[in-house]
């Protein structure tokens, strides 16, 4: 195992220490328990947004803390849920007096721990709404979930719900916007090579030199099937076709197309996939109105990518375009 680390058991803490030093104008890293907040704390009168999950998916989630997106993020160990003891103080710190929306990826540990934290926050008098993200069309159940997994579509949920909160929407309205994004976003990913979890010291699964895993999760879970090595255009079709079939986009509709890197794939290759996805959507009469390409929801150093489609309307487009200023996503400021 070759990694730029010291102690495998200290990867998350040391990484977040560096993250805080690099982005001190935007975020504050809290220790014991570990969570991240916007500099200056909660905004009075604004709905707070909190998300989190296992580390190893950077910049998700801490990279999206800041104006126009999250108020707090809760990182767990690599590929492992954070605990209620972390989620509760993060939620307190995000509460501006009008409640908090928890954005939770659909993994069993995350769901249980965020549910527990939500109940305890409610007992303290903090109003909480929870939105579950389950955008992965690859499999209904996996090693980590009951039902579909939450993957790269989480970034779009956090951005659009964050913009709704920033413009002053009430608690139920912010939760409804987040749920609307969840209902209209779908993703699917593939792996060319697996990743290695630092404390495990070995690849999370095995792939032959001429094999590609279609439908993987962001923890390296197996997907729908394994195929032989193919060109990028064919692979883009393998990802996009199930998304279109599930989402049911019709001719004349508009979409946000998001090609996400899994951590170890060059940006040049992601643009090749994006190019083919655009061609396939144009053939179906779908307009790509907004785009995002890059490493936004990773799986350590896994080689591969995912494709995400979000059906857009005028309101969702305006919320996507709204100003955002976080370590990993910023425009309009």
Short mmCIF file of C-alpha atoms in Angstrom, two decimals, residues 14 43 73 95 120 139 151 154 158 168 171 193 200 209 232 235 242 244 250 260 263 265 273 300 302 305 314 330-331:
data_model
loop_
_atom_site.label_atom_id
_atom_site.label_comp_id
_atom_site.label_asym_id
_atom_site.label_seq_id
_atom_site.Cartn_x
_atom_site.Cartn_y
_atom_site.Cartn_z
CA UNK A 14 -5.03 14.63 10.19
CA UNK A 43 -27.15 32.15 10.75
CA UNK A 73 -20.85 18.34 8.00
CA UNK A 95 -29.55 25.64 14.16
CA UNK A 120 -32.47 13.47 20.54
CA UNK A 139 -29.03 -2.12 -7.38
CA UNK A 151 -24.23 8.51 -4.19
CA UNK A 154 -26.15 14.03 -2.89
CA UNK A 158 -27.06 19.76 -0.88
CA UNK A 168 -34.99 32.28 3.50
CA UNK A 171 -38.04 24.43 7.34
CA UNK A 193 -9.67 -0.23 -10.58
CA UNK A 200 -7.35 -2.45 5.61
CA UNK A 209 -6.70 -6.01 -16.07
CA UNK A 232 -15.42 5.21 -23.24
CA UNK A 235 -19.22 2.66 -21.15
CA UNK A 242 -30.42 2.65 -17.02
CA UNK A 244 -32.83 7.33 -18.57
CA UNK A 250 -38.90 12.81 -22.34
CA UNK A 260 -18.23 12.57 -11.38
CA UNK A 263 -10.86 9.85 -7.26
CA UNK A 265 -9.46 9.18 -13.07
CA UNK A 273 -17.54 10.48 -20.98
CA UNK A 300 -10.51 7.30 -2.22
CA UNK A 302 -10.70 4.36 -7.16
CA UNK A 305 -16.67 7.54 -12.80
CA UNK A 314 -37.14 26.85 -13.68
CA UNK A 330 -18.09 28.22 -5.53
CA UNK A 331 -19.62 30.59 -8.03
#
